[in-house]
PDB file of C-alpha atoms in Angstrom:
ATOM      1  CA  MET A  15      89.665 119.552  54.794  1.00  0.00           C
ATOM      2  CA  ASN A  16      92.467 117.169  55.769  1.00  0.00           C
ATOM      3  CA  SER A  17      93.386 119.328  58.775  1.00  0.00           C
ATOM      4  CA  TYR A  18      89.792 119.104  59.993  1.00  0.00           C
ATOM      5  CA  LYS A  19      89.850 115.315  59.608  1.00  0.00           C
ATOM      6  CA  VAL A  20      93.107 115.059  61.554  1.00  0.00           C
ATOM      7  CA  ARG A  21      91.726 117.288  64.299  1.00  0.00           C
ATOM      8  CA  ASP A  22      88.510 115.258  64.509  1.00  0.00           C
ATOM      9  CA  LEU A  23      90.494 112.025  64.582  1.00  0.00           C
ATOM     10  CA  ASN A  24      92.692 113.332  67.404  1.00  0.00           C
ATOM     11  CA  LEU A  25      89.593 114.360  69.342  1.00  0.00           C
ATOM     12  CA  GLU A  26      88.198 110.852  68.900  1.00  0.00           C
ATOM     13  CA  TYR A  27      91.418 109.297  70.194  1.00  0.00           C
ATOM     14  CA  PHE A  28      91.497 111.713  73.125  1.00  0.00           C
ATOM     15  CA  PHE A  29      87.886 110.918  73.970  1.00  0.00           C
ATOM     16  CA  CYS A  30      88.595 107.170  73.849  1.00  0.00           C
ATOM     17  CA  ILE A  31      91.581 107.512  76.205  1.00  0.00           C
ATOM     18  CA  ALA A  32      89.591 109.731  78.575  1.00  0.00           C
ATOM     19  CA  LEU A  33      86.768 107.185  78.568  1.00  0.00           C
ATOM     20  CA  LEU A  34      89.196 104.350  79.223  1.00  0.00           C
ATOM     21  CA  VAL A  35      90.778 106.223  82.133  1.00  0.00           C
ATOM     22  CA  ALA A  36      87.301 106.905  83.550  1.00  0.00           C
ATOM     23  CA  CYS A  37      86.474 103.196  83.271  1.00  0.00           C
ATOM     24  CA  ALA A  38      89.689 102.447  85.163  1.00  0.00           C
ATOM     25  CA  PHE A  39      88.141 103.854  88.311  1.00  0.00           C
ATOM     26  CA  PHE A  40      85.357 101.257  88.129  1.00  0.00           C
ATOM     27  CA  TYR A  41      87.300  98.327  86.596  1.00  0.00           C
ATOM     28  CA  PRO A  42      90.914  99.395  87.223  1.00  0.00           C
ATOM     29  CA  LEU A  43      93.116  96.472  86.272  1.00  0.00           C
ATOM     30  CA  PRO A  44      91.165  95.265  83.173  1.00  0.00           C
ATOM     31  CA  SER A  45      91.083  98.849  81.877  1.00  0.00           C
ATOM     32  CA  ILE A  46      94.820  99.335  82.349  1.00  0.00           C
ATOM     33  CA  LEU A  47      95.463  95.998  80.634  1.00  0.00           C
ATOM     34  CA  LEU A  48      93.271  97.038  77.710  1.00  0.00           C
ATOM     35  CA  LEU A  49      95.185 100.316  77.474  1.00  0.00           C
ATOM     36  CA  ALA A  50      98.413  98.352  77.082  1.00  0.00           C
ATOM     37  CA  PHE A  51      96.953  96.452  74.110  1.00  0.00           C
ATOM     38  CA  VAL A  52      95.520  99.487  72.290  1.00  0.00           C
ATOM     39  CA  SER A  53      98.390 101.950  72.855  1.00  0.00           C
ATOM     40  CA  PRO A  54     100.461 100.819  69.794  1.00  0.00           C
ATOM     41  CA  LEU A  55      97.433 101.605  67.587  1.00  0.00           C
ATOM     42  CA  LEU A  56      97.201 105.216  68.747  1.00  0.00           C
ATOM     43  CA  PRO A  57      98.954 108.231  67.187  1.00  0.00           C
ATOM     44  CA  ARG A  58     102.343 109.033  68.712  1.00  0.00           C
ATOM     45  CA  GLN A  59     101.172 111.957  70.860  1.00  0.00           C
ATOM     46  CA  PHE A  60      98.501 109.792  72.509  1.00  0.00           C
ATOM     47  CA  ASN A  61     100.663 106.688  72.584  1.00  0.00           C
ATOM     48  CA  ARG A  62     103.146 108.581  74.782  1.00  0.00           C
ATOM     49  CA  LEU A  63     100.406 109.452  77.257  1.00  0.00           C
ATOM     50  CA  CYS A  64      99.378 105.841  77.846  1.00  0.00           C
ATOM     51  CA  ALA A  65     102.309 104.750  80.020  1.00  0.00           C
ATOM     52  CA  PRO A  66     102.408 107.839  82.312  1.00  0.00           C
ATOM     53  CA  VAL A  67      98.630 107.706  82.829  1.00  0.00           C
ATOM     54  CA  ALA A  68      98.657 103.965  83.546  1.00  0.00           C
ATOM     55  CA  VAL A  69     101.734 104.125  85.803  1.00  0.00           C
ATOM     56  CA  LEU A  70     100.341 107.056  87.799  1.00  0.00           C
ATOM     57  CA  PHE A  71      97.087 105.194  88.270  1.00  0.00           C
ATOM     58  CA  LEU A  72      98.853 101.974  89.316  1.00  0.00           C
ATOM     59  CA  THR A  73     101.008 103.911  91.788  1.00  0.00           C
ATOM     60  CA  VAL A  74      97.988 105.547  93.414  1.00  0.00           C
ATOM     61  CA  PHE A  75      95.906 102.349  93.284  1.00  0.00           C
ATOM     62  CA  TYR A  76      98.456  99.995  94.851  1.00  0.00           C
ATOM     63  CA  SER A  77      99.591 102.594  97.376  1.00  0.00           C
ATOM     64  CA  SER A  78      96.020 102.763  98.671  1.00  0.00           C
ATOM     65  CA  ILE A  79      95.343  99.076  99.323  1.00  0.00           C
ATOM     66  CA  THR A  80      95.864  97.322 102.655  1.00  0.00           C
ATOM     67  CA  PRO A  81      99.578  96.527 103.141  1.00  0.00           C
ATOM     68  CA  VAL A  82     100.563  92.842 102.947  1.00  0.00           C
ATOM     69  CA  ASN A  83     103.732  90.731 102.957  1.00  0.00           C
ATOM     70  CA  ASP A  84     106.841  92.952 102.782  1.00  0.00           C
ATOM     71  CA  TRP A  85     104.920  96.103 103.629  1.00  0.00           C
ATOM     72  CA  VAL A  86     103.901  94.863 107.087  1.00  0.00           C
ATOM     73  CA  GLU A  87     107.528  94.272 108.078  1.00  0.00           C
ATOM     74  CA  TYR A  88     108.789  97.410 106.389  1.00  0.00           C
ATOM     75  CA  LEU A  89     106.294  99.574 108.254  1.00  0.00           C
ATOM     76  CA  LYS A  90     107.751  98.294 111.533  1.00  0.00           C
ATOM     77  CA  VAL A  91     111.236  99.249 110.354  1.00  0.00           C
ATOM     78  CA  TYR A  92     109.952 102.573 108.997  1.00  0.00           C
ATOM     79  CA  HIS A  93     108.490 103.610 112.339  1.00  0.00           C
ATOM     80  CA  GLY A  94     111.415 102.056 114.200  1.00  0.00           C
ATOM     81  CA  ILE A  95     113.635 104.528 112.352  1.00  0.00           C
ATOM     82  CA  GLN A  96     111.165 107.285 113.223  1.00  0.00           C
ATOM     83  CA  TYR A  97     111.426 106.631 116.963  1.00  0.00           C
ATOM     84  CA  GLY A  98     115.162 106.003 116.930  1.00  0.00           C
ATOM     85  CA  GLU A  99     114.785 102.324 117.763  1.00  0.00           C
ATOM     86  CA  ILE A 100     116.418 101.198 114.497  1.00  0.00           C
ATOM     87  CA  SER A 101     119.472 102.560 112.718  1.00  0.00           C
ATOM     88  CA  PRO A 102     119.052 102.869 108.926  1.00  0.00           C
ATOM     89  CA  LEU A 103     122.758 102.113 108.589  1.00  0.00           C
ATOM     90  CA  HIS A 104     122.590  98.744 110.319  1.00  0.00           C
ATOM     91  CA  HIS A 105     119.674  96.340 110.631  1.00  0.00           C
ATOM     92  CA  GLU A 106     120.202  92.585 110.883  1.00  0.00           C
ATOM     93  CA  ASN A 107     117.191  91.780 108.691  1.00  0.00           C
ATOM     94  CA  PHE A 108     118.679  93.747 105.801  1.00  0.00           C
ATOM     95  CA  GLY A 109     121.550  91.540 104.692  1.00  0.00           C
ATOM     96  CA  GLY A 110     123.070  91.508 108.166  1.00  0.00           C
ATOM     97  CA  GLY A 111     123.292  95.294 108.060  1.00  0.00           C
ATOM     98  CA  LEU A 112     124.900  95.486 104.600  1.00  0.00           C
ATOM     99  CA  GLU A 113     121.731  96.375 102.659  1.00  0.00           C
ATOM    100  CA  ILE A 114     121.446 100.044 103.612  1.00  0.00           C
ATOM    101  CA  GLY A 115     119.683 101.198 100.433  1.00  0.00           C
ATOM    102  CA  TYR A 116     116.048 100.773 101.437  1.00  0.00           C
ATOM    103  CA  PRO A 117     116.451 101.841 105.103  1.00  0.00           C
ATOM    104  CA  LEU A 118     118.097 105.070 103.907  1.00  0.00           C
ATOM    105  CA  PHE A 119     115.279 105.489 101.405  1.00  0.00           C
ATOM    106  CA  MET A 120     112.815 105.087 104.303  1.00  0.00           C
ATOM    107  CA  LEU A 121     114.724 107.698 106.297  1.00  0.00           C
ATOM    108  CA  ILE A 122     114.535 110.228 103.450  1.00  0.00           C
ATOM    109  CA  VAL A 123     110.839 109.597 102.748  1.00  0.00           C
ATOM    110  CA  GLY A 124     109.992 109.651 106.454  1.00  0.00           C
ATOM    111  CA  THR A 125     111.886 112.885 107.071  1.00  0.00           C
ATOM    112  CA  LEU A 126     110.100 114.599 104.200  1.00  0.00           C
ATOM    113  CA  SER A 127     106.625 113.213 104.976  1.00  0.00           C
ATOM    114  CA  GLY A 128     106.544 113.030 108.759  1.00  0.00           C
ATOM    115  CA  TYR A 129     106.699 109.234 108.501  1.00  0.00           C
ATOM    116  CA  ASN A 130     103.376 108.946 106.731  1.00  0.00           C
ATOM    117  CA  ASP A 131     102.619 105.340 105.704  1.00  0.00           C
ATOM    118  CA  TYR A 132     101.055 106.275 102.386  1.00  0.00           C
ATOM    119  CA  ALA A 133     104.124 108.347 101.490  1.00  0.00           C
ATOM    120  CA  LEU A 134     106.306 105.230 101.865  1.00  0.00           C
ATOM    121  CA  PHE A 135     103.995 103.121  99.679  1.00  0.00           C
ATOM    122  CA  PHE A 136     103.641 105.802  97.016  1.00  0.00           C
ATOM    123  CA  SER A 137     107.335 106.676  96.838  1.00  0.00           C
ATOM    124  CA  SER A 138     108.381 103.008  96.743  1.00  0.00           C
ATOM    125  CA  TYR A 139     106.092 102.206  93.819  1.00  0.00           C
ATOM    126  CA  ALA A 140     107.097 105.467  92.130  1.00  0.00           C
ATOM    127  CA  LEU A 141     110.775 104.495  92.464  1.00  0.00           C
ATOM    128  CA  ILE A 142     110.198 101.033  90.988  1.00  0.00           C
ATOM    129  CA  PHE A 143     108.117 102.338  88.084  1.00  0.00           C
ATOM    130  CA  TRP A 144     110.634 105.109  87.382  1.00  0.00           C
ATOM    131  CA  LEU A 145     113.388 102.475  87.165  1.00  0.00           C
ATOM    132  CA  VAL A 146     111.235 100.462  84.729  1.00  0.00           C
ATOM    133  CA  ASN A 147     110.871 103.627  82.661  1.00  0.00           C
ATOM    134  CA  LYS A 148     114.655 104.179  82.657  1.00  0.00           C
ATOM    135  CA  PHE A 149     115.331 100.569  81.676  1.00  0.00           C
ATOM    136  CA  THR A 150     113.016 100.797  78.646  1.00  0.00           C
ATOM    137  CA  GLU A 151     114.389 104.051  77.195  1.00  0.00           C
ATOM    138  CA  ASP A 152     115.908 102.294  74.167  1.00  0.00           C
ATOM    139  CA  LEU A 153     112.805 100.312  73.213  1.00  0.00           C
ATOM    140  CA  ASP A 154     110.717 101.041  70.114  1.00  0.00           C
ATOM    141  CA  PRO A 155     108.635 104.128  71.080  1.00  0.00           C
ATOM    142  CA  LYS A 156     105.549 102.544  69.525  1.00  0.00           C
ATOM    143  CA  PHE A 157     105.607  99.512  71.826  1.00  0.00           C
ATOM    144  CA  ARG A 158     107.417 101.002  74.820  1.00  0.00           C
ATOM    145  CA  PRO A 159     104.220 102.143  76.651  1.00  0.00           C
ATOM    146  CA  SER A 160     102.774  98.625  76.344  1.00  0.00           C
ATOM    147  CA  PHE A 161     105.940  97.072  77.729  1.00  0.00           C
ATOM    148  CA  ILE A 162     106.033  99.546  80.644  1.00  0.00           C
ATOM    149  CA  ILE A 163     102.400  98.856  81.527  1.00  0.00           C
ATOM    150  CA  PHE A 164     102.808  95.063  81.345  1.00  0.00           C
ATOM    151  CA  ALA A 165     106.041  95.226  83.377  1.00  0.00           C
ATOM    152  CA  CYS A 166     104.498  97.443  86.069  1.00  0.00           C
ATOM    153  CA  LEU A 167     101.395  95.262  86.284  1.00  0.00           C
ATOM    154  CA  GLY A 168     103.554  92.153  86.640  1.00  0.00           C
ATOM    155  CA  ILE A 169     105.706  93.776  89.314  1.00  0.00           C
ATOM    156  CA  THR A 170     102.715  94.906  91.361  1.00  0.00           C
ATOM    157  CA  PHE A 171     101.212  91.394  91.295  1.00  0.00           C
ATOM    158  CA  LEU A 172     104.602  89.964  92.299  1.00  0.00           C
ATOM    159  CA  ILE A 173     104.923  92.399  95.221  1.00  0.00           C
ATOM    160  CA  ALA A 174     101.393  91.563  96.377  1.00  0.00           C
ATOM    161  CA  ALA A 175     102.108  87.824  96.287  1.00  0.00           C
ATOM    162  CA  SER A 176     105.606  87.633  97.775  1.00  0.00           C
ATOM    163  CA  TYR A 177     108.469  89.405  99.570  1.00  0.00           C
ATOM    164  CA  VAL A 178     110.441  90.941  96.708  1.00  0.00           C
ATOM    165  CA  ILE A 179     110.337  94.753  96.900  1.00  0.00           C
ATOM    166  CA  ARG A 180     114.058  95.249  97.547  1.00  0.00           C
ATOM    167  CA  GLN A 181     114.983  92.476  95.118  1.00  0.00           C
ATOM    168  CA  ILE A 182     113.012  94.148  92.327  1.00  0.00           C
ATOM    169  CA  VAL A 183     114.698  97.509  92.919  1.00  0.00           C
ATOM    170  CA  SER A 184     118.075  95.755  93.023  1.00  0.00           C
ATOM    171  CA  ILE A 185     117.484  93.872  89.753  1.00  0.00           C
ATOM    172  CA  LEU A 186     116.256  97.000  87.953  1.00  0.00           C
ATOM    173  CA  LEU A 187     119.315  98.959  89.100  1.00  0.00           C
ATOM    174  CA  PHE A 188     121.542  96.122  87.867  1.00  0.00           C
ATOM    175  CA  LEU A 189     119.823  96.046  84.459  1.00  0.00           C
ATOM    176  CA  ILE A 190     120.124  99.818  84.088  1.00  0.00           C
ATOM    177  CA  ALA A 191     123.803  99.569  85.090  1.00  0.00           C
ATOM    178  CA  ILE A 192     124.697  97.112  82.336  1.00  0.00           C
ATOM    179  CA  GLN A 193     123.038  99.435  79.820  1.00  0.00           C
ATOM    180  CA  SER A 194     125.125 102.384  80.992  1.00  0.00           C
ATOM    181  CA  GLY A 195     127.783 103.657  78.606  1.00  0.00           C
ATOM    182  CA  SER A 196     129.870 105.066  81.449  1.00  0.00           C
ATOM    183  CA  ARG A 197     131.997 102.816  83.642  1.00  0.00           C
ATOM    184  CA  ARG A 198     131.638 105.274  86.520  1.00  0.00           C
ATOM    185  CA  ASN A 199     127.839 105.180  86.291  1.00  0.00           C
ATOM    186  CA  MET A 200     127.926 101.407  86.022  1.00  0.00           C
ATOM    187  CA  CYS A 201     130.003 101.056  89.197  1.00  0.00           C
ATOM    188  CA  ALA A 202     127.747 103.494  91.082  1.00  0.00           C
ATOM    189  CA  LEU A 203     124.621 101.598  89.987  1.00  0.00           C
ATOM    190  CA  PHE A 204     126.213  98.255  90.867  1.00  0.00           C
ATOM    191  CA  PHE A 205     126.889  99.618  94.358  1.00  0.00           C
ATOM    192  CA  LEU A 206     123.285 100.840  94.712  1.00  0.00           C
ATOM    193  CA  SER A 207     121.994  97.497  93.431  1.00  0.00           C
ATOM    194  CA  ALA A 208     123.976  95.623  96.092  1.00  0.00           C
ATOM    195  CA  ALA A 209     122.920  98.164  98.733  1.00  0.00           C
ATOM    196  CA  PHE A 210     119.261  97.290  98.096  1.00  0.00           C
ATOM    197  CA  HIS A 211     119.847  93.529  98.039  1.00  0.00           C
ATOM    198  CA  ILE A 212     123.113  91.695  98.616  1.00  0.00           C
ATOM    199  CA  SER A 213     122.160  88.932  96.151  1.00  0.00           C
ATOM    200  CA  SER A 214     122.976  91.416  93.382  1.00  0.00           C
ATOM    201  CA  ILE A 215     126.647  90.563  93.948  1.00  0.00           C
ATOM    202  CA  ILE A 216     125.981  87.250  92.199  1.00  0.00           C
ATOM    203  CA  ASN A 217     124.535  89.066  89.150  1.00  0.00           C
ATOM    204  CA  ILE A 218     127.464  91.484  89.114  1.00  0.00           C
ATOM    205  CA  GLY A 219     129.985  88.648  89.437  1.00  0.00           C
ATOM    206  CA  VAL A 220     128.429  86.694  86.578  1.00  0.00           C
ATOM    207  CA  TYR A 221     128.284  89.811  84.373  1.00  0.00           C
ATOM    208  CA  LEU A 222     131.895  90.809  85.043  1.00  0.00           C
TER     209      LEU A 222
END
């Protein structure tokens, strides 16, 4: 009898999540926000699904909207690399040529996608959200999905309102670096952090 109750309860939870995801297509951001609040109340197997579902949706959603702020400038650089007009290893607007992280990222994405605009948006958001996921690995599993969703929502609003894409990647790499148990990994991540935004040197200097 108990096994039937557990199965029925799981089906109810699954139905609720499926309904919430369906609602997200009509009222995306409120639905994702609601998912962040209810995820700690769900059984573990469903709780774990909340963050991947929400992050995937946010990646697709924000990759599909009209580019603003940073994206407008980055698309010029992206296609400049495509046509050989810009070198990914030296561009004055990227820390005087020192911040090679994102131009190289553009080169890789462009080479693999034929310099498709959507591919750049999608892969950039995917990179940021993956770094958020890595940074939160040690959090309480019950509340981790909520934190990931709130963090990703906050980051997407910040990107839409200002020019901070490379800074966000740089900060996340720095935070992951100071969590690393290996000095070699820490140094490599510090280098990557500075390669995405030179201001990371200040964070590294203060930490060391």
